[in-house]
mmCIF file of N, CA and C in Angstrom:
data_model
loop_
_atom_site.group_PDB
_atom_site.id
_atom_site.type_symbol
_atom_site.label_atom_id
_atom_site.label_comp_id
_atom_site.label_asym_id
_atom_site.label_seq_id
_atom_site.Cartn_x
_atom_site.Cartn_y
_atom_site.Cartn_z
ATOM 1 N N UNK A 1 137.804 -138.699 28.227
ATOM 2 C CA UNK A 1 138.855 -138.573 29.209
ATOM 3 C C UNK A 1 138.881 -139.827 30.072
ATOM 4 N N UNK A 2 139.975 -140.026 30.608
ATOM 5 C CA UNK A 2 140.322 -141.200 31.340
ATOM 6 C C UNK A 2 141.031 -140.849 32.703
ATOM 7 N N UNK A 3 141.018 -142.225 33.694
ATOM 8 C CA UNK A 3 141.885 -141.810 34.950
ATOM 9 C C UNK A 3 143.095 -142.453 34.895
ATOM 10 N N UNK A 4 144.361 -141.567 35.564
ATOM 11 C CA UNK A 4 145.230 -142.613 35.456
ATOM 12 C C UNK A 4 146.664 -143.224 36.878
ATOM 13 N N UNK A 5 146.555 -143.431 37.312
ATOM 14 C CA UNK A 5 147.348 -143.760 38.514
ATOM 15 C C UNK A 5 148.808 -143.835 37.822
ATOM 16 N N UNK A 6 149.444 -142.794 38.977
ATOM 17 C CA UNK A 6 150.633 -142.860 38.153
ATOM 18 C C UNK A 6 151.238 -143.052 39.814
ATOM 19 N N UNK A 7 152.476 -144.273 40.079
ATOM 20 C CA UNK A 7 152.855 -144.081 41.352
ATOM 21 C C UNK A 7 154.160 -143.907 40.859
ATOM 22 N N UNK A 8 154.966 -143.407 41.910
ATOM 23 C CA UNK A 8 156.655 -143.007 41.680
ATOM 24 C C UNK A 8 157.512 -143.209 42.945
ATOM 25 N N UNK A 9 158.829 -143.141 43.000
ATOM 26 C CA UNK A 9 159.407 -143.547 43.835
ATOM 27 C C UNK A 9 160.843 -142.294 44.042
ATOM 28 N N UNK A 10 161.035 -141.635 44.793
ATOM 29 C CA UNK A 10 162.229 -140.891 44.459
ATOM 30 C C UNK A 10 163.624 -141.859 44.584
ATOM 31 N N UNK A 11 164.528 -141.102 43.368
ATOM 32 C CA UNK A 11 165.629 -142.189 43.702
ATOM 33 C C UNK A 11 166.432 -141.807 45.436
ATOM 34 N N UNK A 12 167.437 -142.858 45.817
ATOM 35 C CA UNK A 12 167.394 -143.009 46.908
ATOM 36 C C UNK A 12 168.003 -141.436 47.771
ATOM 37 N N UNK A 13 169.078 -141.306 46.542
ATOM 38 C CA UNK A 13 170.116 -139.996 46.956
ATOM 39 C C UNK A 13 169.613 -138.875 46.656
ATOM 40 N N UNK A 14 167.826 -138.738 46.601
ATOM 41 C CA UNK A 14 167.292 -137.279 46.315
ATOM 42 C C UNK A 14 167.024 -136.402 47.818
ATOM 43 N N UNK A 15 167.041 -135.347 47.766
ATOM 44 C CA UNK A 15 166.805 -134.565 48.692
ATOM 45 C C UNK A 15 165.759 -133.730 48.321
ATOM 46 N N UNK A 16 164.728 -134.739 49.089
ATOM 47 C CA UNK A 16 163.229 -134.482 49.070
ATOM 48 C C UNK A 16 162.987 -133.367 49.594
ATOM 49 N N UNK A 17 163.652 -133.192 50.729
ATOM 50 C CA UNK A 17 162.787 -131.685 51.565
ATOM 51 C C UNK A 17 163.663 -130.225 50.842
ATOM 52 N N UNK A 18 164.344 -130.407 49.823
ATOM 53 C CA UNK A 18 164.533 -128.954 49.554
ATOM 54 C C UNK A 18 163.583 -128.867 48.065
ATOM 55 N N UNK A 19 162.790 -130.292 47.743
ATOM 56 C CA UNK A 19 162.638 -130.131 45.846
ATOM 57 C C UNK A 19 161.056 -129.851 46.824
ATOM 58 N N UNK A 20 160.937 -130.455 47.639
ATOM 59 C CA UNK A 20 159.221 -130.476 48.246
ATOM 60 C C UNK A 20 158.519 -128.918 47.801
ATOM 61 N N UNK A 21 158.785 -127.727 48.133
ATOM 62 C CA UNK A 21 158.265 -126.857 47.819
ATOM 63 C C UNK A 21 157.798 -126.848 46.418
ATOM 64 N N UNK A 22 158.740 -126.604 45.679
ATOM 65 C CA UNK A 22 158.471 -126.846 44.402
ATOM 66 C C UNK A 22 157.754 -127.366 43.639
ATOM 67 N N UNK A 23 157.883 -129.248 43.729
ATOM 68 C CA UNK A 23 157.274 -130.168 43.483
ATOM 69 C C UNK A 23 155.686 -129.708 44.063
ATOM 70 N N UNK A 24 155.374 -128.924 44.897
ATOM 71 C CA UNK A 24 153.770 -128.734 45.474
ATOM 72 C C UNK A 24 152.994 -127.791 44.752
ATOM 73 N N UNK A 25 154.334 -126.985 44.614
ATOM 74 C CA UNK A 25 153.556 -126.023 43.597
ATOM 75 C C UNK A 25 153.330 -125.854 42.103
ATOM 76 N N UNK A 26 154.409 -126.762 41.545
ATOM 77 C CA UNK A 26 154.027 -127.401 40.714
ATOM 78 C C UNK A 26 152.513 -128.485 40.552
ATOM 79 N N UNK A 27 152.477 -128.881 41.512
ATOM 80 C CA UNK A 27 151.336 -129.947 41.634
ATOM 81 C C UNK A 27 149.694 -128.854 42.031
ATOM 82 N N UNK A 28 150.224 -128.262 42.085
ATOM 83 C CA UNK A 28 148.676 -127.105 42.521
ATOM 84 C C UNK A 28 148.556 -126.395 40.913
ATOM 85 N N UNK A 29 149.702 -126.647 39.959
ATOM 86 C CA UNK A 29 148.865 -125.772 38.785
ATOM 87 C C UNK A 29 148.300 -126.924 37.880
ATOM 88 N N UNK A 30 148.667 -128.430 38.324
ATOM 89 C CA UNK A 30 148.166 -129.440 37.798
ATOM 90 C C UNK A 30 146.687 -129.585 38.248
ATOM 91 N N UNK A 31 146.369 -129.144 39.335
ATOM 92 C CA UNK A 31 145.017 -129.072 40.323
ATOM 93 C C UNK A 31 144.103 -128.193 39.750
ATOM 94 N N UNK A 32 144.620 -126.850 39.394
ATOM 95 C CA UNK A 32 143.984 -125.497 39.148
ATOM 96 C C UNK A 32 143.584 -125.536 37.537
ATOM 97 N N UNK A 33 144.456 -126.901 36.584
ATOM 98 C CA UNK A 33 143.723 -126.868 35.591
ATOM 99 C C UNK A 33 143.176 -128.641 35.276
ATOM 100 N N UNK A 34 142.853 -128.716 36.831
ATOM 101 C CA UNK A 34 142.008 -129.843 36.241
ATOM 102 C C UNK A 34 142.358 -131.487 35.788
ATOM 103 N N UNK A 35 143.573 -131.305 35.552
ATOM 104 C CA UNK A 35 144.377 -132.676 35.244
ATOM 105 C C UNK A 35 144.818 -133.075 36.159
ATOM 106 N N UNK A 36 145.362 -132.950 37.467
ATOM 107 C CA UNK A 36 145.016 -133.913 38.851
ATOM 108 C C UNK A 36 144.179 -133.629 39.696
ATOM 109 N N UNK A 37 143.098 -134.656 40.013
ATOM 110 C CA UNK A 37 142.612 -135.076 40.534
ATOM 111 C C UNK A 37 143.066 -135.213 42.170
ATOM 112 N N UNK A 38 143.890 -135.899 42.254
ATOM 113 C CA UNK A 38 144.218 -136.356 43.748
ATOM 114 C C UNK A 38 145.970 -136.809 43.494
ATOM 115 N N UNK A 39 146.151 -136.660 44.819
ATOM 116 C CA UNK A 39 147.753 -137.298 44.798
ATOM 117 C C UNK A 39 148.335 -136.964 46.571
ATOM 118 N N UNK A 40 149.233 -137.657 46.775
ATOM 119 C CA UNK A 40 149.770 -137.798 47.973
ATOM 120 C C UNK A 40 150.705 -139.098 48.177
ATOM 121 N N UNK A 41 151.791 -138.486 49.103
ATOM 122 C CA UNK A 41 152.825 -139.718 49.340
ATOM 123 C C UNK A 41 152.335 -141.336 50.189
ATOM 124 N N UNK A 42 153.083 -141.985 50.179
ATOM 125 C CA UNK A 42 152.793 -143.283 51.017
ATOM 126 C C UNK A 42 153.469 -143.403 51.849
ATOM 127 N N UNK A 43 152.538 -143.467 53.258
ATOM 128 C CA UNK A 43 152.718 -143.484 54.563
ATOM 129 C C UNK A 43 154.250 -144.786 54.742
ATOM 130 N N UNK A 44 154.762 -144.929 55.810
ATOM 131 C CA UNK A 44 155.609 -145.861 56.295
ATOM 132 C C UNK A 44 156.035 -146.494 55.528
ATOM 133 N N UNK A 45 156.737 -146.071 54.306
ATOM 134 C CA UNK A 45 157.425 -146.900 53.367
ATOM 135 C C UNK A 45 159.258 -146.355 53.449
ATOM 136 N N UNK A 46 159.675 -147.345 52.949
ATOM 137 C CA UNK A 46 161.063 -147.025 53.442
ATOM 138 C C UNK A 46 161.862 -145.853 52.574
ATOM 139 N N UNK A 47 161.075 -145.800 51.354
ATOM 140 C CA UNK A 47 161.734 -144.521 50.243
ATOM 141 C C UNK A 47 160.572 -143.609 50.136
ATOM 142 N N UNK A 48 161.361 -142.441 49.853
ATOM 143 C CA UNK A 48 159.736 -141.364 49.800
ATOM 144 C C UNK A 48 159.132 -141.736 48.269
ATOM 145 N N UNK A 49 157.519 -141.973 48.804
ATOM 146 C CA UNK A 49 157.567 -141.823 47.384
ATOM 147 C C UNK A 49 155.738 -141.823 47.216
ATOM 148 N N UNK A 50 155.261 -141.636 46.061
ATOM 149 C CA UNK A 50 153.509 -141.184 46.565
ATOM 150 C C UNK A 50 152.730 -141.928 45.145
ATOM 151 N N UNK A 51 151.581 -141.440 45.578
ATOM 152 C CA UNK A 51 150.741 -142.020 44.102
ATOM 153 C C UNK A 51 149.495 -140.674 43.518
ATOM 154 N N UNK A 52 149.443 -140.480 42.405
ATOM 155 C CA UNK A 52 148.791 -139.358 41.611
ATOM 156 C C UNK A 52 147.767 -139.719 40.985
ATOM 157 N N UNK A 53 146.789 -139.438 40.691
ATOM 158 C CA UNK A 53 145.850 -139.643 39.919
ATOM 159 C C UNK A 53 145.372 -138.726 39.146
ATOM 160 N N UNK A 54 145.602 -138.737 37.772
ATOM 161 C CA UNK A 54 145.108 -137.517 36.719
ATOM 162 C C UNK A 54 144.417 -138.332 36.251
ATOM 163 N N UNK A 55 143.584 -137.125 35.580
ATOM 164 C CA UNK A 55 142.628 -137.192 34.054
ATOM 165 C C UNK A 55 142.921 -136.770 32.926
ATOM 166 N N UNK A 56 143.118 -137.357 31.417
ATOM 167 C CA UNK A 56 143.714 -136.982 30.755
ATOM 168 C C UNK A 56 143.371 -137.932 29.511
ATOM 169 N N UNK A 57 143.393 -137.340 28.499
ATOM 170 C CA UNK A 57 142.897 -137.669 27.250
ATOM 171 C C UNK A 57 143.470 -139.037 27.148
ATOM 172 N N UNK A 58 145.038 -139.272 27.372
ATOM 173 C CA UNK A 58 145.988 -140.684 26.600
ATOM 174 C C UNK A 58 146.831 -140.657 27.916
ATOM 175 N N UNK A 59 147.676 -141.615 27.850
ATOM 176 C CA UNK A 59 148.751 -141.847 28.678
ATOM 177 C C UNK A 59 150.115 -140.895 28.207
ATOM 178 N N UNK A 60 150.002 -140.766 27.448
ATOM 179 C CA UNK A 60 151.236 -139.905 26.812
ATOM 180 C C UNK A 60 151.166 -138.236 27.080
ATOM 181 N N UNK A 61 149.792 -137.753 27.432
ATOM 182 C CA UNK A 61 149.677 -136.843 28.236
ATOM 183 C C UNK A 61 150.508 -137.063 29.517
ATOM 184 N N UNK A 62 149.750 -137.985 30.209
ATOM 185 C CA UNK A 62 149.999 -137.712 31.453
ATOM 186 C C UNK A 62 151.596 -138.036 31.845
ATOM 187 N N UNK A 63 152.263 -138.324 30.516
ATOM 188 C CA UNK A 63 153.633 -138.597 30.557
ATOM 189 C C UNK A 63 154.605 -137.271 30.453
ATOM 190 N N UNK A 64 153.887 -136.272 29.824
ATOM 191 C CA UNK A 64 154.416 -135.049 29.464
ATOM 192 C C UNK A 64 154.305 -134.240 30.649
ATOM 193 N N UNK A 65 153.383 -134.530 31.323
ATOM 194 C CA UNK A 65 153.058 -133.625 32.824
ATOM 195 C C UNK A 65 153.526 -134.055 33.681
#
């Protein structure tokens, strides 16, 4: 297994605070089985947007998740 930093950027015209729920709880069944590690947005940047860190066999995993 490997680590892999995955950072992202939402595009500009997304409406972050209604997908936010979602997107968290989605991200807690990534937690509960082990394939992320850590993740969180970046402070004072002008677009929302965060960085993830999974574990995962290939990159093409962590492309599917």
């Amino acid at each position: 297994m490997s680590y892999f930093a995955v950072q992202y950027l939402y595009r500009a015209d997304a409406d972050v605070a209604a997908v936010r729920p979602e997107h968290r709880a989605y991200l807690a069944t990534l937690v509960e089985a082990g394939q992320l590690k850590a993740s969180g947005p970046y402070v004072g940047t002008e677009r929302d947007s965060a960085l993830l860190i999974f574990e995962a066999a290939d990159a093409e995993t962590v492309q599917r998740l």
